[in-house]
């Protein structure tokens, strides 16, 4: 929708909604440290092997030990942090393996384990970094200033200096920066990002305007009534931040196996040591037990799934999100811009005076070429989409927000609202007195002083909506709820035949959050929306999915998944990709752990040394990684 890309205008500060907001230095440290931690053991492994080949064997162990220590130190720091939060992960096994290998002089085994651990961590964070880069580019278009009337001139100023009573100029396409009143002119506003109303509304002098809506008509003056930090949009931003802080953190798939595998590993290592009296046997068990199938195979499969989804136009913000996508059982979905396209389209043409439908549309659209009004542009687009030849209009007179009059092909044409046209051609009022669809806009047309017909515009349901709902049901989504800020009669009329479980209308952002929270008792909840008013609910849901192609950047930032194409049918496909990736990851985990357990038993019985165990573990790693890469191809049918 025009201007939606700017609808995440922050009230008084940049919008910071990401999970790690407020810690830029820590993020920068991680971006720098992850690749370094992979390079160091990889380089150490190569240099140590080269030293051995060159006849400097004693140096090999030292090089491998030095390359292992930085990874081990970082790992211990992360383990301490995890334990303070009450998390027990597989990282403990990797730390014990590296420590034991260094203590008992098995330096080659230590550096191999360090390389596998660092590589797995790097892969696991790869998808999240990629998603963050995409979102940074998306939010880079957000405006931070407004045009202020000052001393007879227009001055561009930061939003935080705007005070009540200041007079601002809101240009066509601008997002209204603060709450205020129309001071001069007629404001034609796209309020769908905040209220869910798909069709523009007109505001006359003295009428209130909310921040965050988009001016789709001519420029108008706004008299500010609130500071930016106190305006409507700022309140929504605060709701988003509260919802994100209260949202339960997502868990890694690999960590669900952590405690059991850790206990089994320590038990086997302890038994091997006690039974043989040789601590090296326990070390061999720990080395071959290093959970590389979990550390590597799971992130490879998940990152592959994230990449596969991105190729289909679905931006998934990391592996944890992809895993959550597989468990969704309830869907809460917005209407405007989600189940519908979010823009006006002709749904009916009622011609008169012997005109055909195409001829009526041709005359109206030809005249509307002279107008920038969003409804006029919708008529022009519809006519061109039907292949109609538009004639050049002449002698055009327009009253902004009302209608226009002019000559088209030698005929006098009037196009606009019923009141505007009937004021010039009184009989139009009687013609337009019939029934019209709920939430529609009626454009009246008069030709040569006589009523010529009506053009009915509305925001219709997407053609694929029913199919998408059916596909989601087959994928195990048991409850589907509509939650919209639009009027109830409009919501009910549009969704007839969709077989939704519940329809909630006239909702404010905080009431949408309440619905999402209430639905969590039925299982993990996914919220789909596109407007600024959807962003708090997107943040509060177990998984938020934003229509990013046309939706507000605030909703795209608050969401976990963003559709980069304006096609709702990508949602079942994304769930299919997520489930296939998880299934492949689990296959790799079960096969890898099974082979590792067999190797641990062999090591405990003395048949494998620590280095042999490390090499066997590498063979297992290669096998499970090759299997995990299958997630790059194919998609689960919906």
Coordinates of C-alpha atoms in Angstrom, one line a residue:
X1 CA 0.0 0.0 0.0
X2 CA 1.4 3.4 -0.8
X3 CA 3.5 4.7 2.0
X4 CA 3.4 1.4 4.0
X5 CA 7.2 1.0 3.7
X6 CA 7.4 4.2 5.8
X7 CA 4.8 3.3 8.3
X8 CA 7.2 2.3 11.0
X9 CA 8.0 5.9 11.7
X10 CA 9.4 5.9 15.3
X11 CA 8.0 8.5 17.6
X12 CA 11.1 9.9 19.2
X13 CA 13.9 7.4 18.7
X14 CA 15.0 4.7 16.3
X15 CA 12.9 1.6 16.4
X16 CA 14.8 -1.1 18.3
X17 CA 12.8 -4.3 18.5
X18 CA 15.4 -7.1 17.9
X19 CA 16.1 -9.6 20.6
X20 CA 19.5 -8.3 21.2
X21 CA 18.6 -4.6 21.1
X22 CA 20.6 -2.4 23.3
X23 CA 23.8 -4.6 23.1
X24 CA 25.5 -3.4 19.8
X25 CA 29.0 -4.0 21.2
X26 CA 28.2 -7.6 22.1
X27 CA 26.7 -8.2 18.7
X28 CA 29.8 -6.7 17.0
X29 CA 32.0 -8.9 19.2
X30 CA 30.2 -12.1 18.2
X31 CA 30.3 -11.1 14.5
X32 CA 34.1 -10.8 14.8
X33 CA 34.8 -13.7 17.2
X34 CA 32.8 -16.5 15.4
X35 CA 34.9 -16.6 12.2
X36 CA 38.1 -16.1 14.1
X37 CA 37.3 -19.1 16.4
X38 CA 36.8 -21.2 13.3
X39 CA 40.0 -20.0 11.5
X40 CA 42.3 -20.5 14.5
X41 CA 41.8 -24.3 15.0
X42 CA 41.6 -24.8 11.3
X43 CA 44.9 -23.0 10.8
X44 CA 46.4 -24.7 13.8
X45 CA 45.5 -28.1 12.5
X46 CA 47.1 -27.5 9.1
X47 CA 50.3 -25.9 10.7
X48 CA 50.6 -28.8 13.2
X49 CA 50.3 -31.4 10.4
X50 CA 52.8 -29.5 8.3
X51 CA 55.3 -29.4 11.2
X52 CA 55.0 -33.1 11.7
X53 CA 55.6 -33.8 8.0
X54 CA 58.6 -31.4 8.1
X55 CA 60.2 -33.4 10.9
X56 CA 59.3 -31.0 13.7
X57 CA 57.0 -33.4 15.6
X58 CA 57.3 -31.8 19.0
X59 CA 56.1 -28.5 17.7
X60 CA 52.9 -30.1 16.3
X61 CA 51.4 -30.7 19.8
X62 CA 52.2 -27.2 21.0
X63 CA 50.6 -25.7 17.9
X64 CA 47.5 -27.8 18.3
X65 CA 47.2 -26.9 22.0
X66 CA 47.6 -23.2 21.3
X67 CA 44.9 -23.3 18.6
X68 CA 42.5 -25.1 20.9
X69 CA 42.8 -22.9 24.0
X70 CA 41.0 -19.8 22.6
X71 CA 38.0 -21.9 21.6
X72 CA 38.0 -23.6 25.0
X73 CA 38.1 -20.3 26.9
X74 CA 35.1 -18.9 24.9
X75 CA 33.2 -22.1 25.3
X76 CA 33.7 -22.1 29.1
X77 CA 32.5 -18.5 29.3
X78 CA 29.4 -19.4 27.4
X79 CA 28.8 -22.5 29.5
X80 CA 29.0 -20.4 32.7
X81 CA 26.5 -18.0 31.3
X82 CA 24.1 -20.8 30.3
X83 CA 24.3 -22.5 33.7
X84 CA 23.5 -19.2 35.4
X85 CA 20.3 -19.1 33.2
X86 CA 19.5 -22.7 34.2
X87 CA 20.4 -24.1 30.7
X88 CA 22.3 -27.4 30.4
X89 CA 23.6 -27.9 26.8
X90 CA 25.8 -30.2 24.8
X91 CA 28.6 -27.6 25.0
X92 CA 29.6 -29.3 28.3
X93 CA 30.6 -32.5 26.5
X94 CA 32.7 -30.5 24.0
X95 CA 34.4 -28.6 26.8
X96 CA 35.2 -31.8 28.7
X97 CA 36.6 -33.4 25.5
X98 CA 38.9 -30.5 24.8
X99 CA 40.0 -30.2 28.4
X100 CA 40.7 -33.9 28.8
X101 CA 42.6 -34.1 25.5
X102 CA 44.9 -31.2 26.6
X103 CA 45.5 -32.6 30.0
X104 CA 46.4 -36.1 28.7
X105 CA 48.5 -34.8 25.8
X106 CA 46.1 -35.8 23.0
X107 CA 46.5 -32.5 21.3
X108 CA 45.4 -33.6 17.8
X109 CA 42.1 -34.8 19.2
X110 CA 41.7 -31.5 21.1
X111 CA 42.2 -29.3 18.0
X112 CA 39.8 -31.5 15.9
X113 CA 37.1 -31.1 18.6
X114 CA 37.7 -27.4 18.8
X115 CA 37.4 -27.0 15.0
X116 CA 34.1 -29.0 15.0
X117 CA 32.6 -27.0 17.8
X118 CA 33.6 -23.6 16.4
X119 CA 32.4 -24.5 13.0
X120 CA 29.0 -25.7 14.3
X121 CA 28.5 -22.4 16.3
X122 CA 29.4 -20.4 13.2
X123 CA 26.9 -22.3 11.1
X124 CA 24.2 -21.9 13.7
X125 CA 24.5 -18.1 13.7
X126 CA 24.8 -17.7 10.0
X127 CA 21.1 -17.6 9.2
X128 CA 20.4 -15.1 11.9
X129 CA 23.1 -12.7 10.7
X130 CA 21.7 -13.0 7.2
X131 CA 18.2 -12.2 8.3
X132 CA 19.5 -9.2 10.3
X133 CA 21.2 -7.8 7.3
X134 CA 17.9 -8.1 5.3
X135 CA 16.0 -6.4 8.1
X136 CA 18.5 -3.6 8.3
X137 CA 18.1 -2.8 4.7
X138 CA 14.3 -3.0 5.0
X139 CA 14.2 -0.5 8.0
X140 CA 16.8 1.8 6.4
X141 CA 13.9 3.5 4.5
X142 CA 12.2 4.8 7.8
X143 CA 11.9 8.6 7.9
X144 CA 13.0 10.5 11.0
X145 CA 12.1 14.1 10.2
X146 CA 9.0 16.3 9.5
X147 CA 8.4 19.6 7.6
X148 CA 7.7 22.4 10.1
X149 CA 6.2 25.8 9.2
X150 CA 8.5 28.3 10.9
X151 CA 8.8 32.1 10.2
X152 CA 7.0 31.8 6.9
X153 CA 9.3 29.0 5.7
X154 CA 9.4 25.2 5.7
X155 CA 12.1 23.6 7.8
X156 CA 12.9 20.0 8.0
X157 CA 13.3 19.1 11.7
X158 CA 13.8 15.9 13.8
X159 CA 10.7 14.4 15.2
X160 CA 11.7 14.9 18.9
X161 CA 11.6 18.8 18.5
X162 CA 7.9 18.9 17.5
X163 CA 5.6 20.4 20.2
X164 CA 1.9 20.8 20.4
X165 CA 0.5 23.7 18.3
X166 CA 3.3 23.3 15.8
X167 CA 2.1 23.5 12.2
X168 CA 3.4 20.7 9.9
X169 CA 3.2 20.1 6.2
X170 CA 2.3 16.5 5.3
X171 CA 3.0 15.8 1.7
X172 CA 1.5 13.1 -0.5
X173 CA 3.0 9.8 0.4
X174 CA 4.3 11.0 3.8
X175 CA 3.6 9.2 7.0
X176 CA 1.8 11.5 9.6
X177 CA 4.6 12.0 12.2
X178 CA 2.5 13.0 15.3
X179 CA -1.1 13.0 16.4
X180 CA -2.8 16.3 15.4
X181 CA -5.7 18.0 13.7
X182 CA -6.2 18.9 10.0
X183 CA -5.4 22.6 9.9
X184 CA -5.8 23.3 6.2
X185 CA -7.0 21.4 3.3
X186 CA -8.7 18.0 3.0
X187 CA -6.6 15.0 4.2
X188 CA -7.1 11.7 2.3
X189 CA -5.5 9.1 4.5
X190 CA -4.6 5.4 4.3
X191 CA -5.3 4.2 7.9
X192 CA -5.0 0.5 7.1
X193 CA -1.7 0.2 9.0
X194 CA -3.4 1.3 12.2
X195 CA -7.1 0.5 12.0
X196 CA -7.3 -2.2 9.3
X197 CA -9.6 -0.1 7.1
X198 CA -8.5 -0.9 3.5
X199 CA -10.0 2.1 1.8
X200 CA -8.9 5.7 2.3
X201 CA -10.8 8.1 4.6
X202 CA -11.2 11.8 4.3
X203 CA -10.5 14.2 7.1
X204 CA -11.7 17.8 7.0
X205 CA -10.3 20.8 8.8
X206 CA -10.4 20.4 12.5
X207 CA -10.8 16.6 12.4
X208 CA -8.2 14.4 14.3
X209 CA -5.5 12.5 12.6
X210 CA -3.4 9.7 14.1
X211 CA 0.3 9.3 13.7
X212 CA 1.5 6.4 11.6
X213 CA -1.2 6.8 8.9
X214 CA -0.2 7.6 5.3
X215 CA -1.3 10.7 3.3
X216 CA -2.5 9.3 -0.1
X217 CA -4.1 12.6 -1.2
X218 CA -2.9 16.1 -1.7
X219 CA -0.6 17.8 0.8
X220 CA -2.3 19.3 3.9
X221 CA -1.3 21.2 7.0
X222 CA -1.4 19.4 10.4
X223 CA -1.6 21.1 13.7
X224 CA 0.2 18.9 16.3
X225 CA -1.7 18.0 19.4
X226 CA 1.0 15.7 21.0
X227 CA 4.7 15.3 21.0
X228 CA 6.1 12.4 19.0
X229 CA 6.8 10.3 22.1
X230 CA 3.2 10.7 23.3
X231 CA 1.5 10.0 20.0
X232 CA -0.5 6.9 18.8
X233 CA 2.4 5.3 17.0
X234 CA 4.8 5.7 20.0
X235 CA 2.3 3.9 22.2
X236 CA 2.2 1.0 19.7
X237 CA 6.0 0.8 19.7
X238 CA 5.9 0.5 23.5
X239 CA 3.4 -2.3 23.2
X240 CA 5.8 -4.1 20.9
X241 CA 8.7 -3.8 23.2
X242 CA 6.7 -5.0 26.2
X243 CA 5.4 -8.0 24.2
X244 CA 8.9 -9.0 23.1
X245 CA 10.3 -8.8 26.6
X246 CA 7.6 -11.1 27.9
X247 CA 7.9 -13.6 25.0
X248 CA 9.3 -17.0 26.0
X249 CA 12.7 -17.6 24.4
X250 CA 12.9 -20.3 21.7
X251 CA 14.9 -23.4 22.4
X252 CA 17.5 -25.0 20.1
X253 CA 16.5 -28.4 18.7
X254 CA 19.9 -29.9 19.7
X255 CA 19.6 -28.8 23.3
X256 CA 16.5 -31.1 23.8
X257 CA 18.9 -34.1 23.5
X258 CA 21.6 -32.4 25.7
X259 CA 20.9 -33.7 29.2
X260 CA 20.3 -37.4 28.2
X261 CA 23.4 -37.5 25.9
X262 CA 25.5 -35.8 28.5
X263 CA 24.5 -38.3 31.2
X264 CA 25.1 -41.3 28.9
X265 CA 28.6 -39.9 27.9
X266 CA 29.7 -39.3 31.5
X267 CA 28.5 -42.7 32.6
X268 CA 30.3 -44.6 29.8
X269 CA 33.5 -42.6 30.3
X270 CA 33.4 -43.2 34.1
X271 CA 32.7 -46.9 33.7
X272 CA 35.6 -47.2 31.2
X273 CA 38.0 -45.4 33.6
X274 CA 37.0 -47.4 36.6
X275 CA 36.9 -50.8 34.8
X276 CA 40.3 -50.3 33.1
X277 CA 42.0 -47.9 35.5
X278 CA 43.2 -45.9 32.4
X279 CA 42.0 -42.3 32.2
X280 CA 42.9 -42.3 28.4
X281 CA 40.1 -44.7 27.8
X282 CA 37.7 -42.2 29.4
X283 CA 39.2 -39.5 27.2
X284 CA 38.7 -41.6 24.1
X285 CA 35.0 -42.0 25.1
X286 CA 34.7 -38.3 25.5
X287 CA 36.3 -37.5 22.2
X288 CA 34.2 -39.8 20.2
X289 CA 31.2 -38.6 22.1
X290 CA 31.8 -35.0 21.2
X291 CA 28.3 -34.2 19.9
X292 CA 29.3 -33.1 16.4
X293 CA 26.1 -34.7 14.8
X294 CA 24.2 -32.2 17.0
X295 CA 26.7 -29.4 16.9
X296 CA 27.0 -29.6 13.1
X297 CA 24.2 -31.6 11.5
X298 CA 21.3 -29.7 13.2
X299 CA 22.5 -26.2 12.2
X300 CA 23.4 -27.4 8.7
X301 CA 19.9 -28.8 8.1
X302 CA 18.3 -25.7 9.7
X303 CA 20.4 -23.2 7.8
X304 CA 19.7 -25.2 4.6
X305 CA 16.0 -24.9 5.4
X306 CA 16.3 -21.1 6.0
X307 CA 18.1 -20.8 2.7
X308 CA 15.5 -22.9 0.9
X309 CA 12.7 -20.7 2.4
X310 CA 14.5 -17.5 1.4
X311 CA 14.6 -18.6 -2.2
X312 CA 10.8 -18.9 -2.1
X313 CA 10.5 -15.4 -0.8
X314 CA 10.1 -16.3 2.9
X315 CA 12.7 -14.6 5.3
X316 CA 13.1 -16.8 8.4
X317 CA 15.1 -15.0 11.2
X318 CA 17.2 -17.9 12.3
X319 CA 17.2 -21.6 13.0
X320 CA 15.2 -21.4 16.3
X321 CA 12.4 -19.7 14.4
X322 CA 12.4 -22.4 11.7
X323 CA 12.0 -25.0 14.5
X324 CA 9.1 -23.1 16.1
X325 CA 7.4 -22.9 12.7
X326 CA 7.1 -26.7 12.7
X327 CA 5.0 -26.7 15.9
X328 CA 2.3 -24.1 15.1
X329 CA -1.2 -25.3 16.1
X330 CA -3.2 -22.0 16.2
X331 CA -3.2 -19.2 13.6
X332 CA -4.4 -15.7 14.4
X333 CA -4.6 -13.7 11.2
X334 CA -5.3 -10.1 10.3
X335 CA -7.7 -9.1 7.4
X336 CA -6.5 -6.0 5.6
X337 CA -3.4 -6.6 3.6
X338 CA -3.2 -10.2 4.8
X339 CA -6.4 -12.1 3.9
X340 CA -7.1 -9.3 1.5
X341 CA -4.7 -7.4 -0.8
X342 CA -5.0 -4.2 1.3
X343 CA -5.9 -1.9 -1.7
X344 CA -9.1 -0.9 -3.5
X345 CA -10.3 -2.9 -6.5
X346 CA -13.4 -2.8 -8.6
X347 CA -15.8 -5.5 -7.5
X348 CA -18.9 -4.4 -9.5
X349 CA -19.8 -2.0 -12.4
X350 CA -23.4 -0.8 -12.8
X351 CA -23.6 1.0 -16.2
X352 CA -26.6 3.1 -17.3
X353 CA -27.7 5.2 -20.3
X354 CA -26.9 2.4 -22.8
X355 CA -23.2 2.2 -21.9
X356 CA -21.3 -1.0 -21.5
X357 CA -19.3 -1.8 -18.4
X358 CA -16.0 -1.3 -20.3
X359 CA -17.2 2.0 -21.9
X360 CA -18.2 3.4 -18.5
X361 CA -14.9 2.4 -16.9
X362 CA -13.0 3.8 -19.9
X363 CA -14.6 7.3 -19.6
X364 CA -14.2 7.4 -15.8
X365 CA -10.6 6.2 -15.9
X366 CA -9.6 8.5 -18.8
X367 CA -10.7 11.5 -16.7
X368 CA -9.1 10.1 -13.5
X369 CA -5.7 10.1 -15.2
X370 CA -5.6 13.8 -14.2
X371 CA -5.9 12.9 -10.5
X372 CA -3.5 11.6 -7.9
X373 CA -6.2 10.3 -5.6
X374 CA -5.8 6.7 -4.7
X375 CA -9.3 5.7 -5.9
X376 CA -8.7 7.5 -9.2
X377 CA -5.4 5.6 -9.6
X378 CA -7.2 2.3 -8.8
X379 CA -9.7 3.0 -11.6
X380 CA -6.9 3.8 -14.1
X381 CA -5.0 0.6 -13.1
X382 CA -8.2 -1.5 -13.5
X383 CA -8.9 0.0 -17.0
X384 CA -5.3 -0.6 -18.2
X385 CA -5.5 -4.1 -16.7
X386 CA -8.5 -4.8 -19.0
X387 CA -6.6 -3.4 -22.0
X388 CA -8.9 -0.4 -22.4
X389 CA -7.5 2.6 -24.4
X390 CA -7.6 5.7 -22.2
X391 CA -8.3 9.0 -23.8
X392 CA -6.6 12.2 -22.8
X393 CA -8.7 14.4 -20.6
X394 CA -9.1 18.2 -21.1
X395 CA -10.6 21.1 -19.2
X396 CA -10.2 19.2 -15.9
X397 CA -11.4 20.7 -12.7
X398 CA -10.8 18.8 -9.4
X399 CA -11.9 19.3 -5.8
X400 CA -9.3 17.3 -3.8
X401 CA -10.8 14.4 -2.0
X402 CA -14.3 14.9 -3.7
X403 CA -14.1 14.3 -7.4
X404 CA -13.3 15.9 -10.8
X405 CA -15.0 17.1 -14.0
X406 CA -13.7 17.4 -17.5
X407 CA -14.0 16.5 -21.2
X408 CA -13.1 13.0 -22.5
X409 CA -13.5 12.3 -26.2
X410 CA -15.8 15.2 -26.7
X411 CA -18.1 14.2 -23.8
X412 CA -18.5 16.0 -20.5
X413 CA -17.7 13.6 -17.7
X414 CA -18.0 13.9 -13.9
X415 CA -16.5 11.3 -11.6
X416 CA -16.4 11.3 -7.8
X417 CA -18.4 10.6 -4.6
X418 CA -22.1 10.4 -4.7
X419 CA -22.5 13.8 -3.0
X420 CA -20.1 15.5 -5.4
X421 CA -21.7 14.2 -8.6
X422 CA -25.3 14.5 -7.4
X423 CA -24.6 18.2 -6.6
X424 CA -24.0 18.7 -10.3
X425 CA -26.4 16.0 -11.6
X426 CA -29.3 15.7 -9.1
X427 CA -30.7 12.4 -10.5
X428 CA -27.5 10.6 -9.5
X429 CA -28.6 10.5 -5.8
X430 CA -31.6 8.4 -6.6
X431 CA -29.6 6.0 -8.8
X432 CA -27.0 5.4 -6.1
X433 CA -29.6 4.7 -3.4
X434 CA -29.4 0.9 -3.7
X435 CA -27.5 -1.7 -1.6
X436 CA -23.8 -1.8 -1.7
X437 CA -21.3 -4.3 -0.2
X438 CA -20.2 -3.6 3.4
X439 CA -17.0 -1.6 3.5
X440 CA -17.2 -0.6 -0.2
X441 CA -16.6 2.8 -1.8
X442 CA -19.1 3.9 -4.5
X443 CA -17.9 6.1 -7.3
X444 CA -20.6 7.8 -9.3
X445 CA -20.2 8.7 -13.0
X446 CA -22.3 11.2 -15.0
X447 CA -21.8 11.8 -18.7
X448 CA -23.3 14.9 -20.6
X449 CA -25.4 15.9 -17.7
X450 CA -27.1 12.4 -17.1
X451 CA -26.3 9.6 -14.7
X452 CA -24.0 7.1 -16.4
X453 CA -23.5 4.5 -13.7
X454 CA -21.7 3.4 -10.6
X455 CA -18.3 1.8 -9.9
X456 CA -18.2 -0.2 -6.7
X457 CA -14.7 -0.6 -5.1
X458 CA -13.7 -2.8 -2.2
X459 CA -10.8 -4.7 -0.8
X460 CA -11.8 -8.2 -1.8
X461 CA -10.5 -11.5 -0.3
X462 CA -7.4 -12.9 -1.9
X463 CA -8.2 -15.6 -4.5
X464 CA -5.8 -18.0 -2.7
X465 CA -7.2 -17.4 0.8
X466 CA -9.5 -20.4 1.0
X467 CA -6.9 -22.7 -0.4
X468 CA -4.3 -21.4 2.1
X469 CA -6.7 -22.0 5.0
X470 CA -7.4 -25.5 3.8
X471 CA -3.7 -26.2 3.4
X472 CA -2.9 -25.0 6.9
X473 CA -5.7 -27.2 8.3
X474 CA -4.1 -30.2 6.6
X475 CA -0.7 -29.3 8.0
X476 CA -2.2 -29.6 11.5
X477 CA -3.2 -26.0 12.3
X478 CA -6.4 -26.8 14.3
X479 CA -7.6 -23.3 15.1
X480 CA -7.8 -20.3 12.7
X481 CA -8.9 -16.9 14.2
X482 CA -9.5 -13.6 12.4
X483 CA -8.4 -10.5 14.4
X484 CA -8.9 -7.2 12.6
X485 CA -9.2 -3.6 13.5
X486 CA -11.8 -3.1 10.7
X487 CA -15.6 -3.0 11.3
X488 CA -17.4 -6.2 12.2
X489 CA -19.8 -6.1 9.3
X490 CA -16.9 -5.7 6.8
X491 CA -14.9 -8.5 8.4
X492 CA -17.9 -10.9 8.4
X493 CA -18.8 -10.0 4.8
X494 CA -15.3 -10.5 3.5
X495 CA -14.7 -13.9 5.2
X496 CA -17.9 -15.7 4.3
X497 CA -17.1 -19.3 3.3
X498 CA -13.6 -19.4 4.9
X499 CA -14.6 -21.7 7.8
X500 CA -12.8 -19.7 10.4
X501 CA -13.2 -20.7 14.1
X502 CA -13.7 -17.2 15.3
X503 CA -14.0 -13.6 13.9
X504 CA -12.9 -10.7 16.1
X505 CA -13.3 -7.1 14.8
X506 CA -12.9 -3.5 15.9
X507 CA -9.7 -4.5 17.7
X508 CA -7.1 -2.1 19.1
X509 CA -3.4 -3.4 19.3
X510 CA -3.7 -4.3 23.0
X511 CA -6.8 -6.4 22.3
X512 CA -5.1 -8.3 19.6
X513 CA -2.3 -9.1 22.1
X514 CA -5.0 -10.4 24.5
X515 CA -6.4 -12.7 21.8
X516 CA -3.0 -14.1 21.0
X517 CA -2.2 -14.7 24.6
X518 CA -5.6 -16.4 25.2
X519 CA -5.1 -18.8 22.2
X520 CA -1.7 -20.1 23.6
X521 CA -3.7 -22.5 25.7
X522 CA -4.4 -24.5 22.5
X523 CA -0.8 -24.8 21.5
X524 CA 1.9 -22.6 19.8
X525 CA 0.4 -19.6 18.1
X526 CA 1.4 -18.0 14.8
X527 CA 0.2 -14.5 14.1
X528 CA 0.1 -13.1 10.5
X529 CA -0.3 -9.4 9.9
X530 CA 1.0 -6.5 8.0
X531 CA 0.1 -3.2 9.7
X532 CA 1.6 -1.2 12.5
X533 CA -1.4 -2.2 14.6
X534 CA -0.4 -5.9 14.1
X535 CA 3.2 -5.5 15.3
X536 CA 2.5 -5.9 19.1
X537 CA 0.6 -9.1 18.5
X538 CA 3.3 -10.4 16.1
X539 CA 5.8 -9.8 18.9
X540 CA 3.6 -11.5 21.5
X541 CA 2.9 -14.6 19.5
X542 CA 5.1 -17.8 19.7
X543 CA 5.8 -17.0 16.0
X544 CA 5.0 -13.8 14.2
X545 CA 4.8 -13.7 10.4
X546 CA 4.6 -10.3 8.6
X547 CA 3.6 -9.5 5.1
X548 CA 6.8 -7.6 4.4
X549 CA 6.4 -6.9 0.7
X550 CA 3.7 -4.2 1.2
X551 CA 3.4 -4.2 5.0
X552 CA 4.7 -1.8 7.6
X553 CA 8.4 -2.1 8.5
X554 CA 7.4 -2.1 12.2
X555 CA 5.5 -5.3 11.7
X556 CA 8.4 -6.8 9.7
X557 CA 10.8 -6.0 12.5
X558 CA 8.6 -7.3 15.2
X559 CA 7.9 -10.6 13.4
X560 CA 10.0 -13.8 13.3
X561 CA 9.2 -14.6 9.7
X562 CA 8.7 -12.1 6.8
X563 CA 7.1 -12.8 3.5
X564 CA 9.1 -10.8 0.9
X565 CA 6.5 -11.5 -1.8
X566 CA 2.9 -10.4 -1.6
X567 CA 1.5 -14.0 -1.8
X568 CA -0.2 -15.6 1.2
X569 CA 0.2 -19.1 -0.3
X570 CA 3.9 -19.1 0.6
X571 CA 2.9 -19.7 4.2
X572 CA 2.0 -23.4 3.9
X573 CA 5.1 -23.9 1.8
X574 CA 7.3 -22.3 4.5
X575 CA 5.8 -24.7 7.1
X576 CA 6.5 -27.6 4.7
X577 CA 10.2 -26.5 4.3
X578 CA 10.5 -26.1 8.1
X579 CA 9.1 -29.6 8.8
X580 CA 11.3 -31.2 6.1
X581 CA 14.4 -29.5 7.5
X582 CA 13.6 -30.6 11.0
X583 CA 12.9 -34.2 9.9
X584 CA 16.2 -34.3 8.1
X585 CA 18.0 -32.8 11.1
X586 CA 16.5 -35.5 13.4
X587 CA 17.5 -38.2 11.0
X588 CA 21.1 -36.9 11.1
X589 CA 20.9 -36.7 14.9
X590 CA 19.6 -40.2 15.5
X591 CA 22.1 -41.8 13.0
X592 CA 25.0 -39.7 14.4
X593 CA 24.2 -40.4 18.0
X594 CA 23.7 -44.1 17.3
X595 CA 27.1 -44.4 15.6
X596 CA 28.7 -42.3 18.3
X597 CA 27.4 -44.6 21.0
X598 CA 28.8 -47.6 19.2
X599 CA 32.1 -45.8 19.0
X600 CA 32.0 -44.9 22.6
X601 CA 31.5 -48.5 23.6
X602 CA 34.4 -49.5 21.4
X603 CA 36.6 -46.8 22.9
X604 CA 35.6 -47.8 26.5
X605 CA 36.6 -51.4 25.7
X606 CA 40.0 -50.2 24.6
X607 CA 39.7 -50.7 20.8
X608 CA 40.0 -47.0 19.9
X609 CA 42.6 -44.4 20.9
X610 CA 41.5 -40.8 21.4
X611 CA 43.0 -39.8 17.9
X612 CA 41.3 -42.8 16.3
X613 CA 38.1 -41.8 18.0
X614 CA 38.4 -38.2 16.7
X615 CA 39.0 -39.5 13.1
X616 CA 36.0 -41.9 13.4
X617 CA 33.9 -39.0 14.7
X618 CA 35.0 -37.0 11.6
X619 CA 33.7 -39.7 9.3
X620 CA 30.4 -39.7 11.2
X621 CA 30.3 -35.9 10.8
X622 CA 30.8 -36.0 7.1
X623 CA 28.0 -38.6 6.7
X624 CA 25.5 -36.6 8.8
X625 CA 26.4 -33.3 7.2
X626 CA 25.9 -34.7 3.7
X627 CA 22.5 -36.0 4.8
X628 CA 21.6 -32.6 6.4
X629 CA 22.4 -30.8 3.2
X630 CA 19.4 -32.5 1.6
X631 CA 17.3 -29.8 3.3
X632 CA 18.5 -27.4 0.5
X633 CA 16.4 -29.1 -2.0
X634 CA 12.7 -30.1 -2.3
X635 CA 9.7 -28.9 -0.3
X636 CA 7.1 -30.7 1.7
X637 CA 3.7 -30.7 -0.2
X638 CA 1.1 -28.6 1.5

